[in-house]
Amino acid sequence: MRKRTEYLLTTTALLLLGTSSLCHAASGKLIGTAGLSQIEGSGGGGLVPWATLTGYDSQEQISVNAQYSQANLDNYKLDVLGVSASFYDKIEISIAQHEFELKDAGVDIKQHIVGIKYKLYGDAVYSKWPQFSLGVQFKDIDNGEIARAVGAIDSDKGTDIYLAATKVHLGAIAGYNAVWNLTARATKANELGLLGFGGIENGSYQLMLEASAGLLLSRHLVIGAEYRQKPDNLGLGEDDWKDLFISYIPSKDISFTIAWADLGAIAGVKGQQGLYFSLSGQLR
């Protein structure tokens, strides 16, 4: 079953990314206001899911998105392949696969994530109040031996639940558009779930806060920063994550993001910093 899922993800993502420049993306939103593809497959920034959905679809449209992302750190590397669909600007369904490489040990951890996001209220651009969305991410690790070895209570499966608020302010800063997002996440995940869920320090859900802020320098260029609070269930000093990013969005069909990510200590190994790169393609 997992091999079929991996094949579907790979084939669909390559097809969408390879043809995105020839296809017309859904046109229901302003370019740059649909957000990007988040590391767990949902629409948002690189680290944080936003209330926005992955596509530019209106209430009469459907859009599909594919992404490939990579974070290359000092001792680890994370590759992400994902596909998501946004239906009628109301609901988003996403599938993502993580391949986490421990460079020194030559060991890989694979995680599969299925996400569902439902827009509760508003429009990030046009409504007075922020857009609000409720999301769930179901996570499944292929091999839980490493998670068990470091003390995870649940070594293979877990679920995150989050509520996100996103607002775009037109012409807010020196005439430039600005965007912010605030997300509250209930989670037991250790390092996104790659090291299991819960641990000797805590086995219950905790509420973590995540935030993003960006400035649209043009219709095609965005700069910003993100912060993601994380629990330390294993007692290994798991740090909060943060990044500084630049996104180039030449059209609604494709976007590129590069970031400097500071992920702190991972599995007790401190100072994990490096480049994050993401490529997303839209297809209606």
Short mmCIF file of C-alpha atoms in Angstrom, two decimals:
data_model
loop_
_atom_site.label_atom_id
_atom_site.label_comp_id
_atom_site.label_asym_id
_atom_site.label_seq_id
_atom_site.Cartn_x
_atom_site.Cartn_y
_atom_site.Cartn_z
CA MET A 1 0.00 0.00 0.00
CA ARG A 2 2.79 2.41 0.92
CA LYS A 3 4.66 1.57 -2.30
CA ARG A 4 1.53 2.46 -4.25
CA THR A 5 1.23 5.73 -2.32
CA GLU A 6 4.87 6.59 -3.04
CA TYR A 7 4.42 5.78 -6.74
CA LEU A 8 1.26 7.91 -6.94
CA LEU A 9 2.96 10.83 -5.21
CA THR A 10 6.03 10.67 -7.43
CA THR A 11 4.17 10.26 -10.71
CA THR A 12 1.58 12.95 -9.99
CA ALA A 13 4.11 15.47 -8.69
CA LEU A 14 6.44 15.04 -11.67
CA LEU A 15 3.51 15.30 -14.08
CA LEU A 16 2.18 18.48 -12.50
CA LEU A 17 5.55 20.17 -12.13
CA GLY A 18 6.54 19.20 -15.65
CA THR A 19 3.39 20.58 -17.25
CA SER A 20 2.50 23.47 -14.96
CA SER A 21 3.87 26.16 -17.28
CA LEU A 22 1.52 24.96 -20.02
CA CYS A 23 -1.62 24.90 -17.91
CA HIS A 24 -3.91 27.61 -16.69
CA ALA A 25 -4.13 27.76 -12.90
CA ALA A 26 -7.41 28.52 -11.19
CA SER A 27 -7.94 32.27 -11.32
CA GLY A 28 -10.13 33.06 -8.34
CA LYS A 29 -7.49 34.86 -6.20
CA LEU A 30 -4.79 37.48 -6.55
CA ILE A 31 -1.36 36.09 -7.40
CA GLY A 32 0.78 35.52 -4.31
CA THR A 33 -2.17 35.48 -1.89
CA ALA A 34 -2.80 31.72 -1.94
CA GLY A 35 0.32 31.05 0.09
CA LEU A 36 2.85 28.33 -0.67
CA SER A 37 3.23 24.61 0.08
CA GLN A 38 4.03 23.79 3.68
CA ILE A 39 6.52 21.12 4.77
CA GLU A 40 3.73 18.76 5.88
CA GLY A 41 1.83 19.16 2.61
CA SER A 42 -0.75 21.76 3.60
CA GLY A 43 -1.07 25.22 2.11
CA GLY A 44 0.93 27.85 3.97
CA GLY A 45 4.51 28.94 4.47
CA GLY A 46 7.43 26.54 4.54
CA LEU A 47 7.19 25.63 8.24
CA VAL A 48 3.68 26.77 9.16
CA PRO A 49 0.23 25.87 7.76
CA TRP A 50 -1.88 28.93 6.98
CA ALA A 51 -5.63 29.40 6.80
CA THR A 52 -5.30 29.79 3.02
CA LEU A 53 -5.77 26.76 0.79
CA THR A 54 -3.09 25.63 -1.66
CA GLY A 55 -4.86 26.70 -4.84
CA TYR A 56 -6.16 29.85 -6.51
CA ASP A 57 -9.61 28.32 -6.93
CA SER A 58 -12.82 30.31 -6.56
CA GLN A 59 -16.11 28.88 -5.26
CA GLU A 60 -16.70 27.37 -8.72
CA GLN A 61 -13.21 25.90 -9.25
CA ILE A 62 -10.90 23.07 -8.25
CA SER A 63 -7.10 23.33 -8.24
CA VAL A 64 -4.32 20.79 -7.75
CA ASN A 65 -0.83 21.48 -6.46
CA ALA A 66 2.39 19.46 -6.37
CA GLN A 67 5.51 20.27 -4.42
CA TYR A 68 9.07 19.13 -3.90
CA SER A 69 10.95 20.56 -0.93
CA GLN A 70 14.30 19.90 0.69
CA ALA A 71 15.96 21.06 3.91
CA ASN A 72 19.70 20.33 3.90
CA LEU A 73 21.14 20.71 7.40
CA ASP A 74 24.51 20.05 8.99
CA ASN A 75 23.75 16.47 10.09
CA TYR A 76 20.38 15.75 8.50
CA LYS A 77 18.51 16.10 5.22
CA LEU A 78 14.75 16.16 4.73
CA ASP A 79 13.12 15.58 1.33
CA VAL A 80 9.40 16.25 0.93
CA LEU A 81 7.17 15.20 -1.96
CA GLY A 82 3.54 16.28 -1.80
CA VAL A 83 0.28 16.61 -3.72
CA SER A 84 -2.77 18.58 -2.63
CA ALA A 85 -6.15 19.55 -4.02
CA SER A 86 -8.34 22.52 -3.13
CA PHE A 87 -12.08 22.25 -3.77
CA TYR A 88 -14.28 25.32 -4.38
CA ASP A 89 -12.18 27.52 -2.06
CA LYS A 90 -13.57 25.56 0.89
CA ILE A 91 -11.68 22.35 1.60
CA GLU A 92 -8.14 21.12 1.00
CA ILE A 93 -6.87 17.54 0.95
CA SER A 94 -3.13 16.85 0.93
CA ILE A 95 -0.72 13.92 0.88
CA ALA A 96 2.97 14.29 1.70
CA GLN A 97 5.92 11.96 2.11
CA HIS A 98 8.95 12.77 4.25
CA GLU A 99 12.31 11.10 3.79
CA PHE A 100 14.57 12.10 6.67
CA GLU A 101 18.23 11.16 6.28
CA LEU A 102 20.64 10.86 9.22
CA LYS A 103 23.78 11.64 7.23
CA ASP A 104 26.40 10.25 9.63
CA ALA A 105 24.48 7.03 10.33
CA GLY A 106 23.32 6.41 6.77
CA VAL A 107 19.77 5.79 8.02
CA ASP A 108 16.50 7.05 6.51
CA ILE A 109 13.15 7.59 8.23
CA LYS A 110 10.03 7.81 6.07
CA GLN A 111 6.80 9.43 7.18
CA HIS A 112 3.49 9.72 5.33
CA ILE A 113 1.08 12.58 6.11
CA VAL A 114 -2.53 12.96 5.04
CA GLY A 115 -4.02 16.38 5.71
CA ILE A 116 -7.50 17.86 5.61
CA LYS A 117 -8.19 21.58 5.98
CA TYR A 118 -11.61 23.26 6.09
CA LYS A 119 -12.14 27.00 5.69
CA LEU A 120 -14.36 28.20 8.52
CA TYR A 121 -14.67 31.89 7.76
CA GLY A 122 -13.62 34.79 5.59
CA ASP A 123 -11.18 35.64 2.86
CA ALA A 124 -7.55 36.48 3.59
CA VAL A 125 -7.70 39.55 1.35
CA TYR A 126 -11.25 40.88 1.21
CA SER A 127 -12.96 40.15 4.53
CA LYS A 128 -12.60 42.56 7.47
CA TRP A 129 -11.38 39.85 9.82
CA PRO A 130 -8.74 37.20 9.03
CA GLN A 131 -9.54 34.01 7.21
CA PHE A 132 -9.87 31.08 9.65
CA SER A 133 -9.35 27.42 8.82
CA LEU A 134 -9.32 24.19 10.83
CA GLY A 135 -6.91 21.43 9.84
CA VAL A 136 -5.97 17.88 10.76
CA GLN A 137 -2.77 16.05 9.82
CA PHE A 138 -2.62 12.25 10.15
CA LYS A 139 0.98 11.00 10.38
CA ASP A 140 2.37 7.49 9.88
CA ILE A 141 6.05 6.45 10.20
CA ASP A 142 7.33 3.48 8.16
CA ASN A 143 9.91 2.34 10.72
CA GLY A 144 9.37 3.21 14.36
CA GLU A 145 12.53 1.60 15.74
CA ILE A 146 14.44 4.87 16.06
CA ALA A 147 11.43 6.57 17.66
CA ARG A 148 11.19 3.74 20.21
CA ALA A 149 14.93 3.89 20.85
CA VAL A 150 14.79 7.58 21.83
CA GLY A 151 11.78 7.04 24.12
CA ALA A 152 8.66 7.85 22.08
CA ILE A 153 5.41 6.52 23.54
CA ASP A 154 3.71 6.13 20.16
CA SER A 155 6.40 5.16 17.67
CA ASP A 156 4.46 4.99 14.41
CA LYS A 157 1.20 6.99 14.29
CA GLY A 158 -0.04 10.37 15.47
CA THR A 159 -2.45 13.20 14.69
CA ASP A 160 -2.03 16.98 14.81
CA ILE A 161 -4.97 19.40 14.93
CA TYR A 162 -4.56 23.11 14.19
CA LEU A 163 -6.51 26.34 13.85
CA ALA A 164 -4.99 28.99 11.57
CA ALA A 165 -5.78 32.67 10.97
CA THR A 166 -4.36 34.52 7.94
CA LYS A 167 -4.76 38.13 6.79
CA VAL A 168 -3.40 40.05 3.78
CA HIS A 169 -3.28 43.84 4.17
CA LEU A 170 -3.22 45.66 0.83
CA GLY A 171 -0.77 48.57 0.64
CA ALA A 172 -0.12 48.34 4.39
CA ILE A 173 3.64 49.06 4.55
CA ALA A 174 5.00 51.84 2.31
CA GLY A 175 2.45 50.85 -0.29
CA TYR A 176 3.42 47.17 -0.25
CA ASN A 177 1.02 44.35 0.61
CA ALA A 178 1.70 42.52 3.87
CA VAL A 179 0.57 39.10 5.11
CA TRP A 180 0.58 37.49 8.53
CA ASN A 181 -0.53 34.16 9.91
CA LEU A 182 -1.01 32.76 13.39
CA THR A 183 -1.56 29.03 13.97
CA ALA A 184 -2.38 27.15 17.18
CA ARG A 185 -1.52 23.43 16.98
CA ALA A 186 -2.43 20.60 19.35
CA THR A 187 0.33 18.00 18.97
CA LYS A 188 2.33 15.19 20.55
CA ALA A 189 4.78 14.99 17.63
CA ASN A 190 8.54 14.80 18.12
CA GLU A 191 10.36 16.56 15.26
CA LEU A 192 7.15 16.69 13.15
CA GLY A 193 6.52 13.02 14.06
CA LEU A 194 9.75 11.71 12.53
CA LEU A 195 10.79 10.62 16.07
CA GLY A 196 7.35 9.41 17.07
CA PHE A 197 4.78 10.97 19.38
CA GLY A 198 4.96 11.70 23.09
CA GLY A 199 7.80 10.67 25.38
CA ILE A 200 9.20 10.35 28.87
CA GLU A 201 8.79 14.07 29.59
CA ASN A 202 5.23 14.33 28.29
CA GLY A 203 2.74 11.97 26.69
CA SER A 204 -0.22 14.29 26.26
CA TYR A 205 -1.26 16.84 23.67
CA GLN A 206 0.27 20.28 24.08
CA LEU A 207 -0.74 23.57 22.46
CA MET A 208 2.02 25.04 20.31
CA LEU A 209 1.97 28.45 18.57
CA GLU A 210 3.27 29.09 15.05
CA ALA A 211 3.55 32.35 13.15
CA SER A 212 4.48 33.75 9.74
CA ALA A 213 4.87 37.29 8.39
CA GLY A 214 5.68 38.42 4.88
CA LEU A 215 6.00 41.49 2.68
CA LEU A 216 5.00 41.35 -1.00
CA LEU A 217 7.63 43.51 -2.69
CA SER A 218 5.81 42.99 -5.98
CA ARG A 219 3.12 40.74 -7.39
CA HIS A 220 5.81 38.11 -7.85
CA LEU A 221 8.27 38.49 -4.95
CA VAL A 222 7.70 37.85 -1.24
CA ILE A 223 10.12 38.05 1.70
CA GLY A 224 9.33 36.99 5.23
CA ALA A 225 10.02 35.02 8.38
CA GLU A 226 8.45 32.11 10.25
CA TYR A 227 8.51 30.72 13.77
CA ARG A 228 7.26 27.34 14.97
CA GLN A 229 7.06 26.35 18.62
CA LYS A 230 7.73 22.67 19.32
CA PRO A 231 7.35 20.40 22.37
CA ASP A 232 10.27 18.63 24.07
CA ASN A 233 8.54 15.36 24.90
CA LEU A 234 11.72 13.26 24.78
CA GLY A 235 13.87 15.48 26.99
CA LEU A 236 16.45 15.89 24.21
CA GLY A 237 16.23 19.67 24.09
CA GLU A 238 14.04 19.87 20.97
CA ASP A 239 14.16 23.48 19.83
CA ASP A 240 11.63 25.76 18.19
CA TRP A 241 12.10 26.26 14.43
CA LYS A 242 12.53 29.51 12.53
CA ASP A 243 13.43 30.66 9.04
CA LEU A 244 13.90 33.66 6.75
CA PHE A 245 12.52 33.12 3.24
CA ILE A 246 12.29 34.60 -0.23
CA SER A 247 9.59 33.37 -2.63
CA TYR A 248 9.44 34.07 -6.35
CA ILE A 249 6.02 33.53 -7.96
CA PRO A 250 6.35 34.22 -11.71
CA SER A 251 2.79 33.04 -12.37
CA LYS A 252 -0.06 31.23 -10.67
CA ASP A 253 1.28 28.01 -12.19
CA ILE A 254 4.59 27.82 -10.35
CA SER A 255 6.51 29.20 -7.37
CA PHE A 256 10.04 28.93 -5.97
CA THR A 257 11.08 29.42 -2.35
CA ILE A 258 14.50 29.50 -0.75
CA ALA A 259 15.06 30.00 2.98
CA TRP A 260 17.70 29.94 5.67
CA ALA A 261 16.35 27.59 8.33
CA ASP A 262 17.51 27.41 11.94
CA LEU A 263 16.10 24.20 13.45
CA GLY A 264 18.27 24.14 16.57
CA ALA A 265 18.82 20.78 18.25
CA ILE A 266 17.45 17.65 16.56
CA ALA A 267 17.70 14.34 18.46
CA GLY A 268 20.20 15.97 20.82
CA VAL A 269 22.48 17.22 18.00
CA LYS A 270 22.68 21.00 18.31
CA GLY A 271 23.10 23.75 15.75
CA GLN A 272 21.12 22.29 12.85
CA GLN A 273 21.00 25.06 10.26
CA GLY A 274 20.92 25.09 6.49
CA LEU A 275 19.14 25.93 3.27
CA TYR A 276 15.52 25.11 2.56
CA PHE A 277 14.30 24.97 -1.04
CA SER A 278 10.80 24.39 -2.37
CA LEU A 279 9.26 24.15 -5.84
CA SER A 280 5.46 24.15 -6.27
CA GLY A 281 3.35 23.73 -9.38
CA GLN A 282 -0.35 24.47 -9.84
CA LEU A 283 -2.70 22.71 -12.21
CA ARG A 284 -6.42 23.30 -12.49
#
